[in-house]
Amino acid sequence: MKITTKINILTTAWLVFILLIMNVLVFFTFMKTIGNIEERFLIQKAHEIIKKTENQGSRVLTKDLLEVYLSDHSFIRLVDKNSVVIKQITDDQDLAKVKAEFSPKEESELRQIGEEQFQFVRVPILTNQTVSYTMEIAQRVSGLEVKKDKLLSILAACSAITILLSLAGGRLLSNVIMKPISRMIRTMEDIEQSGVPKTIFIQNQSKDELYTLANTFNRMISRLQENIERQKQFVSDASHELKTPITVIGSYANLLRRRGLKNEKLSKEAIEAIHQEAMRMQKMTETLLDLASSENETSLHVKKVNLTQVCESLARQLKSIYKREILFHQDNPPVVVEADELKIKQVIIIVLDNAIKYSKAKIEVTVRQREGQAFIHVKDYGIGIPEEDVAHIFERFYRVDKARSRETGGTGLGLSIAKIIMKLHRGDIDIKSREGKGTEVELRIPIFYQTTQEV
Ligand SMILES: Nc1ncnc2c1ncn2[C@@H]1O[C@H](COP(=O)(O)OP(=O)(O)OP(=O)(O)O)[C@@H](O)[C@H]1O
Ligand SMILES: [Mg+2]
């Protein structure tokens, strides 16, 4: 069953239930009010008659007096303490046969006689502060059945109109509400059939739950599109980058096959080139795998890391391996962050490796802490990066000078891996550089790792 039909049926059922209760309430209140009016009217009439006789100074009720108050299908009678009728005037002989009742207090009742309903009232008459007689008046309640029928038909008609309007309104409303959902379902079906992710057009600007739903869906799709794009780019970049060494290896192998073995110098050169390119390919494949795993990584093995200690020991190790001047500066006390130690080490090595590769003078490493963030600065006084290239160096396979990078053995993947790792830590990496003067890399890591990320 469609959700719109379900909403419609449920709201209408609820409305019918409410209408039923309201109709019963209205009906009984109305009938009671009508009865009360009749009753009050008769009691008033009884009091008037009693008062009239008092004014005349006697309790003798004359027929003439009573006839003035007699209406259709009624009686007025005086009843003594033994419920014996003392005096009675009536125009309805059947009604007059009803047994008289003495009552010491004012009372009223509605009585069914045959097909008709009659209102009875009894009002006590006092003589010297004691009740001596009862004035009993009965009268047919005229038109009650007609009023009742009319009321019932009005209530039925109003209820039917309300239910019809509710059904129509409910249908309209649920269509309005369901429209964005239907659109979403259609888009999802399209995506399923075509395999191409696409976003939903959001018309509704009222920032309600449906807007949030569509917005979340669109954000999810955008991410998916980005990922697909990145994957495509990755495959094309990687195949393009691997093509060059393969071409070099292929051509040298061909050269060797044709005439290399006879020419010792040539064969040495060819073997050297093939070896170099093979090594480069090996490094590149390893880095590519590393990059792919960093991109797919969503969780980190976070623990407390003494950043000062890590940087100092890495600087010391590289200093002795490369025989370079690497100076280490630190803030007191040591900077401790929540991070994935191995990954952070990887980033520092990538940055230090660049500084070593692209400079000859000293390298300075600084660790400090400011406003909930840890900062690592790696500064070199080397060849620097031209201004127009700085914006691109985080792109995969981007190298400022391809020939030079070939010499230095770079793949152009180091900084893109560093960027991914820093983003995973909700931190970042920035580079300031001046060509011919040197480069300064800034790594920022929040002291406390936040597991939730705003989307
Ligand atoms: N400290 C630096 N000084 C000068 N140029 C730099 C420096 N760091 C990076 N670069 C430039 O940015 C480019 C990209 O650096 P990245 O580390 O991503 O790749 P790579 O060093 O060429 O290769 P690898 O993947 O082996 O690290 C480098 O090729 C280089 O041209
Ligand atoms: Mg590098």
Short mmCIF file of C-alpha atoms and ligand atoms in Angstrom, two decimals:
data_model
loop_
_atom_site.label_atom_id
_atom_site.label_comp_id
_atom_site.label_asym_id
_atom_site.label_seq_id
_atom_site.Cartn_x
_atom_site.Cartn_y
_atom_site.Cartn_z
CA MET A 1 0.00 0.00 0.00
CA LYS A 2 1.32 3.47 -0.89
CA ILE A 3 2.35 5.67 2.01
CA THR A 4 -0.02 8.45 0.79
CA THR A 5 -2.99 6.04 0.90
CA LYS A 6 -1.90 4.88 4.35
CA ILE A 7 -1.69 8.47 5.67
CA ASN A 8 -5.06 9.24 4.11
CA ILE A 9 -6.83 6.21 5.58
CA LEU A 10 -5.35 6.73 9.03
CA THR A 11 -6.16 10.45 9.22
CA THR A 12 -9.70 9.87 7.94
CA ALA A 13 -10.29 7.02 10.42
CA TRP A 14 -9.08 9.28 13.21
CA LEU A 15 -11.34 12.09 11.99
CA VAL A 16 -14.38 9.76 11.83
CA PHE A 17 -13.71 8.72 15.40
CA ILE A 18 -13.48 12.36 16.58
CA LEU A 19 -16.62 13.29 14.62
CA LEU A 20 -18.53 10.41 16.19
CA ILE A 21 -17.65 11.55 19.69
CA MET A 22 -18.42 15.20 18.87
CA ASN A 23 -21.79 14.28 17.29
CA VAL A 24 -22.85 12.23 20.31
CA LEU A 25 -21.84 15.11 22.58
CA VAL A 26 -23.66 17.73 20.49
CA PHE A 27 -26.77 15.54 20.23
CA PHE A 28 -27.11 14.86 23.93
CA THR A 29 -26.25 18.43 24.97
CA PHE A 30 -28.84 19.79 22.55
CA MET A 31 -31.54 17.39 23.72
CA LYS A 32 -30.81 18.16 27.35
CA THR A 33 -30.96 21.91 26.72
CA ILE A 34 -34.32 21.60 24.95
CA GLY A 35 -35.65 19.50 27.87
CA ASN A 36 -34.38 22.05 30.38
CA ILE A 37 -36.10 24.92 28.57
CA GLU A 38 -39.46 23.05 28.63
CA GLU A 39 -38.97 22.16 32.26
CA ARG A 40 -38.07 25.72 33.33
CA PHE A 41 -41.07 27.03 31.43
CA LEU A 42 -43.51 24.72 33.25
CA ILE A 43 -41.98 25.36 36.70
CA GLN A 44 -42.28 29.09 36.08
CA LYS A 45 -45.90 28.60 35.05
CA ALA A 46 -46.61 26.68 38.29
CA HIS A 47 -45.01 29.43 40.38
CA GLU A 48 -47.03 32.11 38.57
CA ILE A 49 -50.30 30.28 39.27
CA ILE A 50 -49.38 29.81 42.94
CA LYS A 51 -48.46 33.49 43.22
CA LYS A 52 -51.72 34.59 41.58
CA THR A 53 -53.80 32.67 44.12
CA GLU A 54 -51.74 34.15 46.98
CA ASN A 55 -52.39 37.68 45.68
CA GLN A 56 -56.08 36.98 45.64
CA GLY A 57 -55.70 36.08 49.30
CA SER A 58 -57.04 32.58 48.88
CA ARG A 59 -55.80 29.23 47.69
CA VAL A 60 -58.96 28.59 45.77
CA LEU A 61 -58.05 27.90 42.20
CA THR A 62 -60.80 28.96 39.89
CA LYS A 63 -61.36 27.17 36.62
CA ASP A 64 -61.12 30.48 34.80
CA LEU A 65 -57.70 31.21 36.23
CA LEU A 66 -56.36 27.77 35.34
CA GLU A 67 -57.75 27.85 31.83
CA VAL A 68 -55.61 30.89 31.06
CA TYR A 69 -52.51 28.74 31.71
CA LEU A 70 -53.70 25.55 30.05
CA SER A 71 -52.03 24.71 26.77
CA ASP A 72 -52.51 21.85 24.23
CA HIS A 73 -52.25 18.30 25.56
CA SER A 74 -51.64 19.24 29.16
CA PHE A 75 -53.14 19.24 32.64
CA ILE A 76 -52.84 21.48 35.70
CA ARG A 77 -53.85 19.93 38.96
CA LEU A 78 -53.73 20.41 42.69
CA VAL A 79 -52.70 17.30 44.63
CA ASP A 80 -52.98 16.85 48.40
CA LYS A 81 -50.64 15.01 50.76
CA ASN A 82 -52.36 11.69 50.01
CA SER A 83 -51.75 12.13 46.28
CA VAL A 84 -55.44 12.74 45.73
CA VAL A 85 -56.38 15.18 43.03
CA ILE A 86 -58.24 18.13 44.59
CA LYS A 87 -58.70 20.09 41.43
CA GLN A 88 -57.79 19.45 37.83
CA ILE A 89 -58.18 21.07 34.49
CA THR A 90 -57.17 19.28 31.27
CA ASP A 91 -57.77 19.02 27.53
CA ASP A 92 -56.32 15.50 27.26
CA GLN A 93 -58.39 12.81 28.95
CA ASP A 94 -55.74 10.11 28.48
CA LEU A 95 -53.15 12.28 30.11
CA ALA A 96 -55.51 13.02 32.99
CA LYS A 97 -55.59 9.29 33.78
CA VAL A 98 -51.95 9.41 34.88
CA LYS A 99 -51.71 8.82 38.60
CA ALA A 100 -51.21 12.02 40.64
CA GLU A 101 -48.15 12.32 42.86
CA PHE A 102 -47.60 14.49 45.90
CA SER A 103 -44.09 15.87 46.25
CA PRO A 104 -42.71 17.91 49.19
CA LYS A 105 -40.03 19.37 46.95
CA GLU A 106 -39.74 20.75 43.44
CA GLU A 107 -39.21 18.04 40.86
CA SER A 108 -39.55 17.29 37.18
CA GLU A 109 -39.48 14.30 34.86
CA LEU A 110 -39.81 13.38 31.22
CA ARG A 111 -42.25 10.57 30.67
CA GLN A 112 -43.09 8.53 27.59
CA ILE A 113 -46.82 7.91 27.20
CA GLY A 114 -47.70 5.93 24.09
CA GLU A 115 -45.95 7.55 21.17
CA GLU A 116 -45.55 10.92 22.85
CA GLN A 117 -43.22 12.42 25.41
CA PHE A 118 -44.59 14.51 28.28
CA GLN A 119 -42.83 16.88 30.64
CA PHE A 120 -44.09 16.64 34.26
CA VAL A 121 -43.30 19.23 36.96
CA ARG A 122 -44.32 19.31 40.62
CA VAL A 123 -44.07 22.43 42.76
CA PRO A 124 -44.94 22.35 46.49
CA ILE A 125 -47.46 24.86 47.91
CA LEU A 126 -46.70 26.06 51.42
CA THR A 127 -49.27 26.89 54.13
CA ASN A 128 -47.77 28.25 57.39
CA GLN A 129 -44.28 27.05 56.39
CA THR A 130 -45.44 23.47 55.75
CA VAL A 131 -46.10 21.78 52.47
CA SER A 132 -49.76 21.16 52.12
CA TYR A 133 -50.34 20.66 48.40
CA THR A 134 -48.44 20.04 45.20
CA MET A 135 -49.10 21.88 41.99
CA GLU A 136 -48.64 19.29 39.24
CA ILE A 137 -48.42 20.33 35.60
CA ALA A 138 -47.86 18.02 32.64
CA GLN A 139 -47.54 19.00 29.01
CA ARG A 140 -46.75 17.21 25.76
CA VAL A 141 -43.30 18.08 24.51
CA SER A 142 -44.23 19.11 21.02
CA GLY A 143 -41.89 18.92 18.06
CA LEU A 144 -39.10 17.15 19.97
CA GLU A 145 -39.00 14.27 17.50
CA VAL A 146 -38.89 16.69 14.59
CA LYS A 147 -36.08 18.68 16.21
CA LYS A 148 -34.23 15.46 16.96
CA ASP A 149 -34.53 14.24 13.37
CA LYS A 150 -33.43 17.60 12.02
CA LEU A 151 -30.43 17.71 14.33
CA LEU A 152 -29.44 14.17 13.33
CA SER A 153 -29.63 14.95 9.64
CA ILE A 154 -27.64 18.20 10.07
CA LEU A 155 -24.97 16.34 12.03
CA ALA A 156 -24.84 13.54 9.44
CA ALA A 157 -24.56 16.00 6.55
CA CYS A 158 -21.84 18.05 8.29
CA SER A 159 -19.89 14.88 9.12
CA ALA A 160 -20.12 13.59 5.55
CA ILE A 161 -18.90 16.93 4.13
CA THR A 162 -16.04 17.04 6.67
CA ILE A 163 -14.96 13.50 5.79
CA LEU A 164 -15.06 14.24 2.06
CA LEU A 165 -13.08 17.46 2.51
CA SER A 166 -10.62 15.65 4.74
CA LEU A 167 -10.15 12.87 2.18
CA ALA A 168 -9.55 15.40 -0.59
CA GLY A 169 -7.31 17.60 1.59
CA GLY A 170 -5.40 14.59 2.88
CA ARG A 171 -4.75 13.42 -0.65
CA LEU A 172 -3.56 16.86 -1.68
CA LEU A 173 -1.35 17.29 1.38
CA SER A 174 0.21 13.86 1.20
CA ASN A 175 0.92 14.43 -2.50
CA VAL A 176 2.68 17.70 -1.66
CA ILE A 177 4.69 15.99 1.09
CA MET A 178 5.45 12.90 -0.97
CA LYS A 179 6.51 14.79 -4.09
CA PRO A 180 10.17 15.23 -3.05
CA ILE A 181 10.28 11.62 -1.82
CA SER A 182 8.88 10.37 -5.12
CA ARG A 183 11.46 12.48 -6.95
CA MET A 184 14.18 10.96 -4.77
CA ILE A 185 12.94 7.43 -5.50
CA ARG A 186 12.91 8.17 -9.25
CA THR A 187 16.49 9.52 -9.09
CA MET A 188 17.64 6.48 -7.10
CA GLU A 189 16.00 4.15 -9.64
CA ASP A 190 17.74 6.08 -12.43
CA ILE A 191 21.07 5.72 -10.65
CA GLU A 192 20.44 2.00 -10.17
CA GLN A 193 19.62 1.50 -13.85
CA SER A 194 22.29 3.73 -15.39
CA GLY A 195 24.99 3.27 -12.75
CA VAL A 196 25.70 7.01 -13.00
CA PRO A 197 25.33 8.89 -9.72
CA LYS A 198 23.33 12.11 -9.95
CA THR A 199 21.93 14.63 -7.49
CA ILE A 200 18.30 15.53 -6.76
CA PHE A 201 16.96 18.94 -7.71
CA ILE A 202 15.86 20.58 -4.42
CA GLN A 203 12.89 22.89 -4.83
CA ASN A 204 11.81 22.96 -1.21
CA GLN A 205 13.62 25.76 0.59
CA SER A 206 11.79 25.37 3.92
CA LYS A 207 14.71 23.53 5.54
CA ASP A 208 12.45 20.74 6.81
CA GLU A 209 13.32 17.05 7.28
CA LEU A 210 12.75 16.31 3.59
CA TYR A 211 15.11 19.13 2.65
CA THR A 212 17.71 17.64 5.01
CA LEU A 213 17.13 14.18 3.54
CA ALA A 214 17.56 15.41 -0.05
CA ASN A 215 20.55 17.49 0.94
CA THR A 216 22.23 14.56 2.67
CA PHE A 217 21.52 12.38 -0.35
CA ASN A 218 23.06 15.02 -2.64
CA ARG A 219 26.12 15.34 -0.45
CA MET A 220 26.52 11.57 -0.48
CA ILE A 221 26.21 11.52 -4.28
CA SER A 222 28.74 14.37 -4.62
CA ARG A 223 31.21 12.40 -2.55
CA LEU A 224 30.57 9.34 -4.64
CA GLN A 225 31.12 11.37 -7.82
CA GLU A 226 34.33 12.81 -6.37
CA ASN A 227 35.53 9.32 -5.49
CA ILE A 228 34.72 7.97 -8.93
CA GLU A 229 36.52 10.95 -10.51
CA ARG A 230 39.50 10.41 -8.23
CA GLN A 231 39.63 6.72 -9.09
CA LYS A 232 39.49 7.50 -12.81
CA GLN A 233 42.19 10.14 -12.44
CA PHE A 234 44.29 7.72 -10.41
CA VAL A 235 44.10 4.97 -13.01
CA SER A 236 44.89 7.35 -15.88
CA ASP A 237 47.74 9.08 -13.99
CA ALA A 238 49.24 5.80 -12.88
CA SER A 239 49.10 4.21 -16.32
CA HIS A 240 50.54 7.36 -17.86
CA GLU A 241 53.40 7.46 -15.35
CA LEU A 242 54.18 3.77 -15.76
CA LYS A 243 54.20 4.11 -19.54
CA THR A 244 57.44 6.15 -19.61
CA PRO A 245 59.69 3.64 -17.79
CA ILE A 246 58.12 0.77 -19.73
CA THR A 247 58.88 2.58 -23.00
CA VAL A 248 62.47 3.20 -21.87
CA ILE A 249 62.91 -0.44 -20.82
CA GLY A 250 61.29 -1.63 -24.07
CA SER A 251 63.51 0.48 -26.32
CA TYR A 252 66.74 -0.47 -24.52
CA ALA A 253 65.78 -4.15 -24.58
CA ASN A 254 65.12 -3.86 -28.30
CA LEU A 255 68.48 -2.14 -28.79
CA LEU A 256 70.21 -4.90 -26.86
CA ARG A 257 68.43 -7.57 -28.89
CA ARG A 258 69.52 -6.05 -32.18
CA ARG A 259 73.11 -5.08 -31.57
CA GLY A 260 73.81 -4.56 -27.91
CA LEU A 261 75.67 -7.77 -27.16
CA LYS A 262 78.32 -7.01 -29.76
CA ASN A 263 78.86 -3.52 -28.41
CA GLU A 264 79.98 -3.70 -24.79
CA LYS A 265 79.59 0.03 -24.12
CA LEU A 266 76.06 0.06 -25.46
CA SER A 267 75.04 -3.04 -23.59
CA LYS A 268 76.36 -1.59 -20.33
CA GLU A 269 74.40 1.61 -20.90
CA ALA A 270 71.27 -0.35 -21.77
CA ILE A 271 71.50 -2.63 -18.76
CA GLU A 272 72.12 0.37 -16.50
CA ALA A 273 69.09 2.21 -17.93
CA ILE A 274 66.86 -0.84 -17.69
CA HIS A 275 67.93 -1.41 -14.11
CA GLN A 276 67.32 2.25 -13.18
CA GLU A 277 63.87 2.34 -14.78
CA ALA A 278 62.94 -0.99 -13.21
CA MET A 279 63.93 0.37 -9.80
CA ARG A 280 61.92 3.53 -10.45
CA MET A 281 58.90 1.45 -11.44
CA GLN A 282 59.27 -0.64 -8.32
CA LYS A 283 59.38 2.46 -6.13
CA MET A 284 56.46 3.98 -7.98
CA THR A 285 54.30 0.85 -7.63
CA GLU A 286 55.10 0.69 -3.93
CA THR A 287 54.19 4.36 -3.48
CA LEU A 288 51.05 3.93 -5.56
CA LEU A 289 49.93 1.08 -3.33
CA ASP A 290 50.71 3.22 -0.32
CA LEU A 291 48.67 6.07 -1.76
CA ALA A 292 45.74 3.79 -2.57
CA SER A 293 45.72 2.39 0.94
CA SER A 294 45.89 5.93 2.43
CA GLU A 295 42.95 7.00 0.30
CA ASN A 296 40.86 4.04 1.35
CA GLU A 297 41.82 4.45 4.97
CA THR A 298 39.09 5.96 7.07
CA SER A 299 40.24 5.03 10.54
CA LEU A 300 43.50 5.76 12.28
CA HIS A 301 45.24 3.95 15.12
CA VAL A 302 45.11 6.97 17.37
CA LYS A 303 47.13 7.16 20.58
CA LYS A 304 49.14 9.76 22.47
CA VAL A 305 52.26 10.67 20.48
CA ASN A 306 55.16 12.74 21.73
CA LEU A 307 55.66 14.84 18.60
CA THR A 308 58.80 16.53 19.89
CA GLN A 309 60.47 13.18 20.49
CA VAL A 310 59.35 11.75 17.12
CA CYS A 311 60.66 14.76 15.16
CA GLU A 312 63.92 14.86 17.06
CA SER A 313 64.69 11.18 16.52
CA LEU A 314 63.75 11.32 12.81
CA ALA A 315 65.93 14.41 12.33
CA ARG A 316 68.80 12.64 14.07
CA GLN A 317 68.43 9.45 11.97
CA LEU A 318 68.26 11.29 8.62
CA LYS A 319 71.15 13.52 9.66
CA SER A 320 73.39 10.49 10.12
CA ILE A 321 72.14 8.65 7.00
CA TYR A 322 72.45 11.59 4.59
CA LYS A 323 75.29 13.37 6.39
CA ARG A 324 73.37 16.65 6.31
CA GLU A 325 73.04 19.48 8.76
CA ILE A 326 69.57 19.10 10.29
CA LEU A 327 68.91 21.47 13.21
CA PHE A 328 66.13 20.73 15.66
CA HIS A 329 64.29 23.43 17.65
CA GLN A 330 61.60 22.73 20.21
CA ASP A 331 59.12 24.40 22.49
CA ASN A 332 59.25 23.45 26.14
CA PRO A 333 57.50 21.26 27.36
CA PRO A 334 57.24 18.49 24.73
CA VAL A 335 54.25 18.63 22.39
CA VAL A 336 51.97 15.61 22.79
CA VAL A 337 49.11 14.96 20.35
CA GLU A 338 46.51 12.27 19.73
CA ALA A 339 47.49 10.79 16.37
CA ASP A 340 48.52 7.72 14.40
CA GLU A 341 52.24 7.63 15.10
CA LEU A 342 53.28 5.61 12.03
CA LYS A 343 51.31 7.84 9.68
CA ILE A 344 52.63 11.07 11.21
CA LYS A 345 56.17 9.68 10.95
CA GLN A 346 55.49 8.92 7.29
CA VAL A 347 54.46 12.56 6.66
CA ILE A 348 57.54 13.96 8.44
CA ILE A 349 59.81 11.66 6.42
CA ILE A 350 58.13 12.73 3.13
CA VAL A 351 58.72 16.40 3.99
CA LEU A 352 62.27 15.89 5.28
CA ASP A 353 63.11 13.73 2.24
CA ASN A 354 62.04 16.62 -0.03
CA ALA A 355 64.10 19.12 1.97
CA ILE A 356 67.13 16.82 1.67
CA LYS A 357 66.56 16.18 -2.05
CA TYR A 358 65.91 19.77 -3.07
CA SER A 359 68.47 21.63 -0.96
CA LYS A 360 72.13 21.46 -0.07
CA ALA A 361 72.43 23.80 2.92
CA LYS A 362 71.15 23.27 6.45
CA ILE A 363 67.59 22.13 7.26
CA GLU A 364 65.67 23.38 10.30
CA VAL A 365 62.92 21.42 12.06
CA THR A 366 60.75 23.17 14.66
CA VAL A 367 57.98 21.73 16.84
CA ARG A 368 55.62 24.00 18.80
CA GLN A 369 52.10 24.21 20.20
CA ARG A 370 49.56 27.07 19.80
CA GLU A 371 45.80 27.26 20.58
CA GLY A 372 45.00 23.57 20.64
CA GLN A 373 47.18 22.77 17.63
CA ALA A 374 50.62 21.33 17.17
CA PHE A 375 52.86 22.78 14.45
CA ILE A 376 55.86 21.21 12.75
CA HIS A 377 57.93 23.47 10.49
CA VAL A 378 60.53 22.06 8.11
CA LYS A 379 62.63 24.79 6.51
CA ASP A 380 65.29 24.41 3.87
CA TYR A 381 67.42 26.89 1.94
CA GLY A 382 67.38 25.02 -1.35
CA ILE A 383 66.12 25.55 -4.89
CA GLY A 384 62.54 26.47 -3.85
CA ILE A 385 59.41 26.11 -5.94
CA PRO A 386 58.25 28.61 -8.59
CA GLU A 387 55.13 30.53 -7.50
CA GLU A 388 52.92 29.08 -10.21
CA ASP A 389 53.81 25.50 -9.20
CA VAL A 390 53.12 25.82 -5.47
CA ALA A 391 49.36 25.39 -5.97
CA HIS A 392 49.90 22.07 -7.78
CA ILE A 393 52.52 20.26 -5.75
CA PHE A 394 49.88 18.33 -3.75
CA GLU A 395 48.49 16.85 -6.95
CA ARG A 396 49.45 13.28 -7.70
CA PHE A 397 52.54 12.83 -9.91
CA TYR A 398 53.13 16.58 -10.03
CA ARG A 399 56.80 17.44 -10.23
CA VAL A 400 58.12 20.92 -10.81
CA ASP A 401 60.94 19.82 -13.02
CA LYS A 402 60.39 16.35 -14.41
CA ALA A 403 63.99 15.96 -15.63
CA ARG A 404 65.40 17.02 -12.29
CA SER A 405 62.98 14.83 -10.37
CA ARG A 406 64.04 11.91 -12.50
CA GLU A 407 67.57 12.53 -11.36
CA THR A 408 66.47 12.70 -7.75
CA GLY A 409 64.30 9.62 -8.24
CA GLY A 410 61.00 11.22 -7.23
CA THR A 411 57.58 9.95 -8.25
CA GLY A 412 55.61 13.10 -7.41
CA LEU A 413 53.39 11.21 -4.97
CA GLY A 414 54.98 12.09 -1.62
CA LEU A 415 53.13 15.33 -0.91
CA SER A 416 49.74 13.98 -2.05
CA ILE A 417 50.11 11.12 0.45
CA ALA A 418 51.13 13.65 3.14
CA LYS A 419 48.03 15.77 2.42
CA ILE A 420 45.68 12.76 2.71
CA ILE A 421 47.22 11.70 6.03
CA MET A 422 47.04 15.23 7.46
CA LYS A 423 43.38 15.57 6.42
CA LEU A 424 42.63 12.22 8.07
CA HIS A 425 43.96 13.76 11.31
CA ARG A 426 41.71 16.85 10.74
CA GLY A 427 44.94 18.75 10.32
CA ASP A 428 46.64 20.15 7.20
CA ILE A 429 49.86 20.76 5.35
CA ASP A 430 50.91 24.08 3.77
CA ILE A 431 53.95 25.08 1.78
CA LYS A 432 55.56 28.50 1.43
CA SER A 433 58.41 28.71 -1.02
CA ARG A 434 60.55 31.19 -2.92
CA GLU A 435 62.43 30.04 -5.97
CA GLY A 436 66.17 29.99 -5.35
CA LYS A 437 65.71 30.90 -1.67
CA GLY A 438 64.16 27.87 -0.05
CA THR A 439 60.98 26.21 1.16
CA GLU A 440 59.09 26.06 4.43
CA VAL A 441 56.55 23.31 5.07
CA GLU A 442 54.01 23.67 7.89
CA LEU A 443 52.22 20.63 9.33
CA ARG A 444 49.25 21.29 11.63
CA ILE A 445 47.67 18.62 13.88
CA PRO A 446 44.91 19.18 16.47
CA ILE A 447 46.14 18.22 19.93
CA PHE A 448 42.96 16.19 20.50
CA TYR A 449 41.73 13.91 17.77
CA GLN A 450 38.01 14.37 17.04
CA THR A 451 36.20 11.32 15.86
CA THR A 452 33.18 13.19 14.51
CA GLN A 453 33.55 15.17 11.39
CA GLU A 454 31.20 17.86 10.10
CA VAL A 455 29.88 17.15 6.65
N1 LIG B 1 61.52 21.31 -0.27
C1 LIG B 1 61.31 21.41 -1.57
N2 LIG B 1 62.09 22.22 -2.32
C2 LIG B 1 61.90 22.35 -3.63
N3 LIG B 1 60.95 21.69 -4.32
C3 LIG B 1 60.16 20.87 -3.64
C4 LIG B 1 60.28 20.67 -2.24
N4 LIG B 1 59.33 19.81 -1.84
C5 LIG B 1 58.65 19.46 -2.94
N5 LIG B 1 59.12 20.07 -4.03
C6 LIG B 1 58.60 19.96 -5.40
O1 LIG B 1 57.32 19.38 -5.36
C7 LIG B 1 57.27 18.21 -6.14
C8 LIG B 1 56.35 17.23 -5.50
O2 LIG B 1 56.90 16.70 -4.33
P1 LIG B 1 56.57 15.24 -3.88
O3 LIG B 1 57.24 14.97 -2.60
O4 LIG B 1 55.12 15.07 -3.97
O5 LIG B 1 57.18 14.37 -5.04
P2 LIG B 1 58.70 13.94 -5.30
O6 LIG B 1 59.54 14.40 -4.21
O7 LIG B 1 59.01 14.41 -6.68
O8 LIG B 1 58.58 12.37 -5.34
P3 LIG B 1 58.38 11.39 -4.10
O9 LIG B 1 57.07 10.75 -4.42
O10 LIG B 1 59.48 10.40 -4.20
O11 LIG B 1 58.37 12.17 -2.88
C9 LIG B 1 58.69 17.75 -6.24
O12 LIG B 1 58.89 17.02 -7.42
C10 LIG B 1 59.46 19.03 -6.23
O13 LIG B 1 59.54 19.57 -7.55
MG MG B 2 59.05 13.88 -2.24
#
